[in-house]
Structure formats: C-alpha cells, structure tokens
C-alpha cells in the first residue's frame, strides 16, 4: 500500500513528522511518503523520507512570480506531487498542464478528485495515480471506506475503464490500520492521510498503528 | 452535422445573426444553433432559432449573485449550453457540477477542451458532446481540420474510448463548407463556429456557403 | 435613500418582484431598483423598473465566450451594475477593469466589499458608490446596522477619506424600514437587500413596510 | 533605496544570485533583497541575504493543501513578501487577507498593482509599501521611469492621498542605475527588478552597476 501523509498547513513540526514517517516506512512493507508545504520541502527531504509536494503549477521556466515550478520542487527534494487536491482545485486545462510539468521534471503524480466521474476524467489525463476524496468526509474522522464504500469501488472501476495503468488511491477520514485495509479491500492501492497523523499527539504511534495490519 | 454559431461578445446584432441561422437551418439537413450572450438569450430565442447559452455555473437556486443558473437560462429560451469554452475555463469539479446543473434543467451540453487528453477527461463527465478546439487556432481562419487533422481524429478516439455515447465536435478556424466536410471526414459530428459567421459582412451568405456541401 | 433589491439566483418570479419594486418606487421618495440575473434583464427592464445587473466583466467587444459585456447589459436594459459582490469576488485589477467597462457603457456602478479597509480600496477605483456587506451577516436577517454599526460608520469614513464623491451603501441582513433608517443614521446613502424582499411571501408588502419610515 | 530582485521561476541558480545580492548589499547604502520561489526560500536565506517570498495566501494554520502560509514562509527565512504581483493577481478580499496574514507572521508587505488607481486601492489595505508595475512594460527592458514617468508620479500621489505612511516602489523594465535614480526622482522609494539581474550573464556586475549611482 501507498500511504501519503499530507501536512497541509497544519501547525505540526514538519521534520518531526517526516522523521516518524521515514522510520515507520523502513519497518514496514508499505510505502510511506510525506507532503509538506513548499517552503518546508528541503528540510523534510533532508530527513531521507520520500517527499512529495502538495501542488505544482502548469508552467515552465519563465515569468511566473508566486508559482510552483516542477523543476524547483524536484530540486528542493520532491519525488512526486499532489495535483488538484480539493483544497487547491484547478481548471481542467491546468490539471493537464500540471501533470505534464510534473512528468517533465521527473515527479510522480497523483491527481485528486471528488467522485467517480471526476476520477475517470483525471485518469484520462495520464497521471501515475488518481485519488478519490469526497470533500464532505475530509477531516471528519469517518473513513470513506466505511461511510461510502461504493465511491471507492466506483472510482476504481471508472479509472480502470479509462486507463488500467492508473492506480487508484482514496482519502478522507482515514486514520486507522483497519481503514487502510478496508480501502485495499475495495480496490484502492493506497491512501491519503492528513489530520489522523499530522495532528496526532504522537504521530509515530499513529503511523505504527496504521501500518500494523498491512 | 451540428453547427453551433458562437456570438461571443462580438459587436454583431444578435437577432440579425439568429434570424439568418434560423432561416438557413430550415433550408438544410444540418442542425444549426446560435449561442448569444446571456443578456441576449431571450430576444434570440424569440426568433425561433435553436438557442444555446455560452456558459452555465455549477449552482442551484440560492445565493449566487452574478452567476448563470441553468434553470434561468432555460427559462430565457436556452435549449443547450457550452461548458468550459477555452475563453471561460472551469475547474474540473465545476465542469462536473455544470454538466449536472444543465441536465437538471433540461439543457443539452457540449463540454469544450483543448486536446485529446482533455477530451477524454470531458467525456468521462457524461455530457451529450465534447468539442475539441486547439486554443492557438481559435480566430485564425485556419481550420483545425486542415492545420491539425490528427487532433480531431485523436479526440474522437479518446472520447470513444471513455464513452461511445458522447458525440465529438471540433472548432477553431472553421469558416467554409469544405472545413465542415473535412471535420466530418475526420469523425466529428459537428462544428463550433464564431467569427467566420458572426463577424461576416453577410452572415446569411456565410452560413449558406457553409452548409452548401452538406 | 437608494434601495437595491438583489434577486440573486432565487426561485422568485423576476417580473413579479420587479413590478412590485416599480410600483412602490413610484409611491415613495426613495429610489428603488432591482437586480435580476443577466438572462432576465430584458423582461425585467420591460416592466419599467430601474434595472441593474449583478455583475459585469472587465472586457471589451471581442472573443470573450461566457462573459458579461457592459454594452450588452445596457442594451438589455441595465442602468447600473453591482461589481465584486461577496458571492462574485473579483481580482483587484478586474474590479478596476469592470468599473471602467461599466462607465464606458453608461452603467452606474456599486462596488461591494467586506470591511472598511476594502471599502477604502474600492472607493479608490472611482465607482459611483461602494457597499459594505459583512459576509457573515448576509442572509441572516440580523441587520448590519444593528449587529455591527461601527462597520458602517467606519466604511463611510474610509470612503470619504479616499474620495468624498463616492456614496456609501450597506447591506447584509436588512429587511425592515427600521433597518434602512438605522443605516441612514450611520451615514449610508442606501442599502442592498435580497432575501428580505425576493423570498418574502408578499414582496410588495415587504417593500411597502421597508419604505414606510423613509 | 529599496531594491528587490525577483527571481520568478527563472532558470537561475538562486543561491548564486542571492550571494551576489548579499555582497553588493553590504557594499552600498541601498537595501537589497531577493525573492526566490517558496521551495528555495530556505537555501537562499541561509546565505544571509534579506529574503522575501513572492506570494502569501490569505490563510491561517489549517486545512489548506497547496497554499503558502505566512508563518511557514517566515519559518523558512522570509522577512517580507510580495502580494498581488501581476503574474499572481488576487481577489481584493484576498489581498486584504494576505496583508493581514503577513503582518500576523511578522513579514513586511509590498502589494503590487497595475496603475495609480489600483495603487490607491492597495494603499487603503495598509501594507508597508505598494509597487506600481505597468504590466505591458514587464520584461521589456524599457524602464517605467522612462516609458511612462507620469504613472510613477501619479502612483506616489494616489498612495499619499490614501495613506502617507505607505511607501511607493515601482517596477517593470528597470535594469540600470540610471533607471533607479530616475525612479527615485519621480518619488519612488525603491524598485522591483527581475530579468535585468536574474537573467544577466553576471548578476553581481549587473547589481554593482545598478547601485553605483545611488
């Protein structure tokens, strides 16, 4: 399973969480990665953890003040990037351009979407993976795999119908190992997490619990 | 063939062009429709021409000052609507919501996109049709069917792969009957036009020339 | 007092409300206007009421599919337009361009903003008026003049400091004549209303109550 | 004079340019700062140069995937931030929120705008400084102080009229010391630079030439 810990703009110490993710990753078969803010990429990558960006812009080198260039994210240590997270939605043409920019810079891509129809659309743009996250469940603590298992199954089917090479992840409300196992049983190859780890009193313990049944 | 004449915000008289579209539609087997600005929908629809909106917002009745509600467009006479035109690009989630809003109000939908990948994505959202318009050819007078025939063929294949029930249109630079025939030969079931008719000295003559070989 | 009734995308009959606004306007010294959706401008203007648009885009004649051109709004019967309503917020440069476009087409302008600082900013762009509407009070039924009287006074002072020729309106939660009188006592020269009239069982009675103490 | 070197997303080595800015700053009375991409803030700040962000979002700690949090920019070494650069234009309410967020985190603020009217608007939001940059001159090599000196004088007057405590900078096309002196003569207290230094074959020499007449 692929497990991405999204630090959002939470008030956590990004290096502390990253170190925990790195250590737990080394002790399990799951692939754990962490996605800090752009300004924290470098110090997070220095821990040795697999580091992802939270967003990349559909741009090339040039006059783009205030934008996130794929090459600079990679240069700062990013191995992959989220695109179109529900807190950073993009225009269709810009998702397409962002996937292209990421691939140009050697970044792996996960395009997020809200429902199975949009997952099909995201898959058509050729990312490495798509992630379905019903916005109404984000941050609730109620896992999508339990609250709405059909949305995960339908997302897997929608992506497979468009491009069987695109992996499907799911997110929203996932915080325990059972949630991750349930996501896998529904066909997901990974999960997106955030508050369940990043806002936990003990992120390392939360991660250990999470990967325990895997 | 489906032929949509997009009036954009051109300085043409919308009723004059609409009347010409209506008359030529009655004299041909092609299906001709006209897409005026929202503020002109009512007077255009009164000519009896099939009338389309240029945009619809992903909203329902409520507190949405300055937005285009599908029900109000229909109420003013619209039978269908463009969505995500390259001059009015939307976020992926909003294209999805706009298609849903249009269907709720009984409006036919054409989702525009820039290239075959985005056409596949647009088709996954379940509109009635998709339209590929390479932005660099819009308004040039060089038809997409001639400048880049593969983009039309690839768009047809991308849409068919995702959902064979979604029709494919093409646009950008189309102004003559030969352009329309060429588009059809490449697999398109219709075309989007704008300046070639709306900015013509004699829109009726331009339309008659356009449908002549059909 | 200037009283603008914003119909948003409410499920009301725009002609019914417009007719009531027209009739009550004729029976009072206040200046009553109604702002329907773009697609309803023409039929509303035909009632003879003073008609405003809810939004105008910062564009000129040209290739602007899906946008609201000031000249077309005027052509459909608009005498003025809201700009930057909190449900249709614009970039600073686009507010500037929208004010310019509206003036070019002879439309009166009211730029909305959230707080006194932004009211000062809006006034600097030279509209005819600005309107302060704390977003958290919109649609609550609790009038801004009662919930936060200082925001109105501070907005009047902020606008006067920048440009004394710009009138100040206020909105959010206003539904009774007492609310309008209170707004005037705080220095506002008019009010923006919406649900209090447009969603009333009897819009005409709501308006008569509203203008009664003026 | 305040001189900000904006690295945009240029293919320069940010540490090389930052080191040159730091060294030239130490040898002159002018105040030189450099604005790298967010992902490069940390390594640039480590050179000891005064470091600025190119953009900050109007947010607080929380669920804001893919956004730039003021506290994180400061934490990575930023001392100040540009806001509303013409390549990253914001909604009026978001400029207001971004200024507030920056101040909360102790970042100095420069709000950019296109013309004197928008400069007045920007000044009303209470930043430390505003910067007028006519978009049509950005990257041209023709300095605003020469191409359109009145725009600088009018911007200074517009800001002073609204809030005399707000400094005025100017930008667009500035690359030589004479340009900077001319900007100062027109009332500007500083300049924004980009390609003239960041894309120079020898950034250090370009900077030395720039500050020579100061």
Short mmCIF file of N, CA and C in Angstrom, two decimals, chain C residues 10 14-15 29 36 48 63 73 104 115 120 130 136 154 156-157 169 179 187 189 192 195 207 214:
data_model
loop_
_atom_site.label_atom_id
_atom_site.label_comp_id
_atom_site.label_asym_id
_atom_site.label_seq_id
_atom_site.Cartn_x
_atom_site.Cartn_y
_atom_site.Cartn_z
N UNK C 10 -32.39 33.36 -6.86
CA UNK C 10 -33.53 32.87 -6.08
C UNK C 10 -34.62 32.35 -7.01
N UNK C 14 -39.01 36.89 -11.46
CA UNK C 14 -38.34 38.20 -11.50
C UNK C 14 -39.28 39.33 -11.95
N UNK C 15 -40.24 39.02 -12.79
CA UNK C 15 -41.15 40.08 -13.27
C UNK C 15 -42.12 40.49 -12.16
N UNK C 29 -40.38 58.47 -1.99
CA UNK C 29 -39.26 59.32 -2.40
C UNK C 29 -37.97 58.53 -2.56
N UNK C 36 -31.79 41.63 -11.41
CA UNK C 36 -32.07 40.23 -11.77
C UNK C 36 -30.82 39.57 -12.36
N UNK C 48 -40.46 48.52 -16.72
CA UNK C 48 -40.29 49.95 -16.47
C UNK C 48 -39.53 50.25 -15.19
N UNK C 63 -13.50 38.37 -28.27
CA UNK C 63 -13.60 36.92 -28.07
C UNK C 63 -13.63 36.60 -26.59
N UNK C 73 -25.26 44.37 -21.46
CA UNK C 73 -26.13 44.53 -20.30
C UNK C 73 -26.97 45.80 -20.46
N UNK C 104 -17.86 53.03 -19.46
CA UNK C 104 -17.81 53.13 -20.92
C UNK C 104 -19.20 52.92 -21.53
N UNK C 115 -15.32 44.95 4.29
CA UNK C 115 -14.99 45.67 5.53
C UNK C 115 -14.49 47.07 5.17
N UNK C 120 -12.34 51.35 1.46
CA UNK C 120 -11.40 52.39 1.04
C UNK C 120 -10.76 52.02 -0.28
N UNK C 130 -19.94 52.60 -3.22
CA UNK C 130 -19.42 51.35 -2.66
C UNK C 130 -20.46 50.83 -1.67
N UNK C 136 -20.46 37.53 6.86
CA UNK C 136 -21.04 36.65 7.88
C UNK C 136 -22.47 37.05 8.23
N UNK C 154 -17.40 53.17 9.97
CA UNK C 154 -16.01 53.12 9.54
C UNK C 154 -15.91 53.07 8.01
N UNK C 156 -18.05 54.45 5.93
CA UNK C 156 -18.34 55.82 5.46
C UNK C 156 -17.08 56.68 5.59
N UNK C 157 -16.40 56.53 6.71
CA UNK C 157 -15.19 57.34 6.92
C UNK C 157 -14.06 56.92 5.97
N UNK C 169 -23.10 52.63 0.55
CA UNK C 169 -24.30 51.86 0.84
C UNK C 169 -23.92 50.78 1.85
N UNK C 179 -34.45 49.09 9.78
CA UNK C 179 -33.07 48.79 9.41
C UNK C 179 -32.54 49.84 8.43
N UNK C 187 -24.87 56.95 8.29
CA UNK C 187 -24.16 57.63 7.21
C UNK C 187 -24.31 56.98 5.84
N UNK C 189 -26.02 56.00 2.35
CA UNK C 189 -26.98 56.66 1.45
C UNK C 189 -27.89 55.66 0.76
N UNK C 192 -28.49 47.54 0.26
CA UNK C 192 -28.68 46.38 -0.62
C UNK C 192 -29.53 45.38 0.15
N UNK C 195 -32.91 38.57 0.24
CA UNK C 195 -33.93 37.61 0.66
C UNK C 195 -35.12 38.28 1.34
N UNK C 207 -41.81 45.46 0.66
CA UNK C 207 -41.24 46.73 0.18
C UNK C 207 -41.98 47.92 0.79
N UNK C 214 -39.39 56.04 5.51
CA UNK C 214 -38.40 56.90 4.82
C UNK C 214 -38.99 58.27 4.48
#
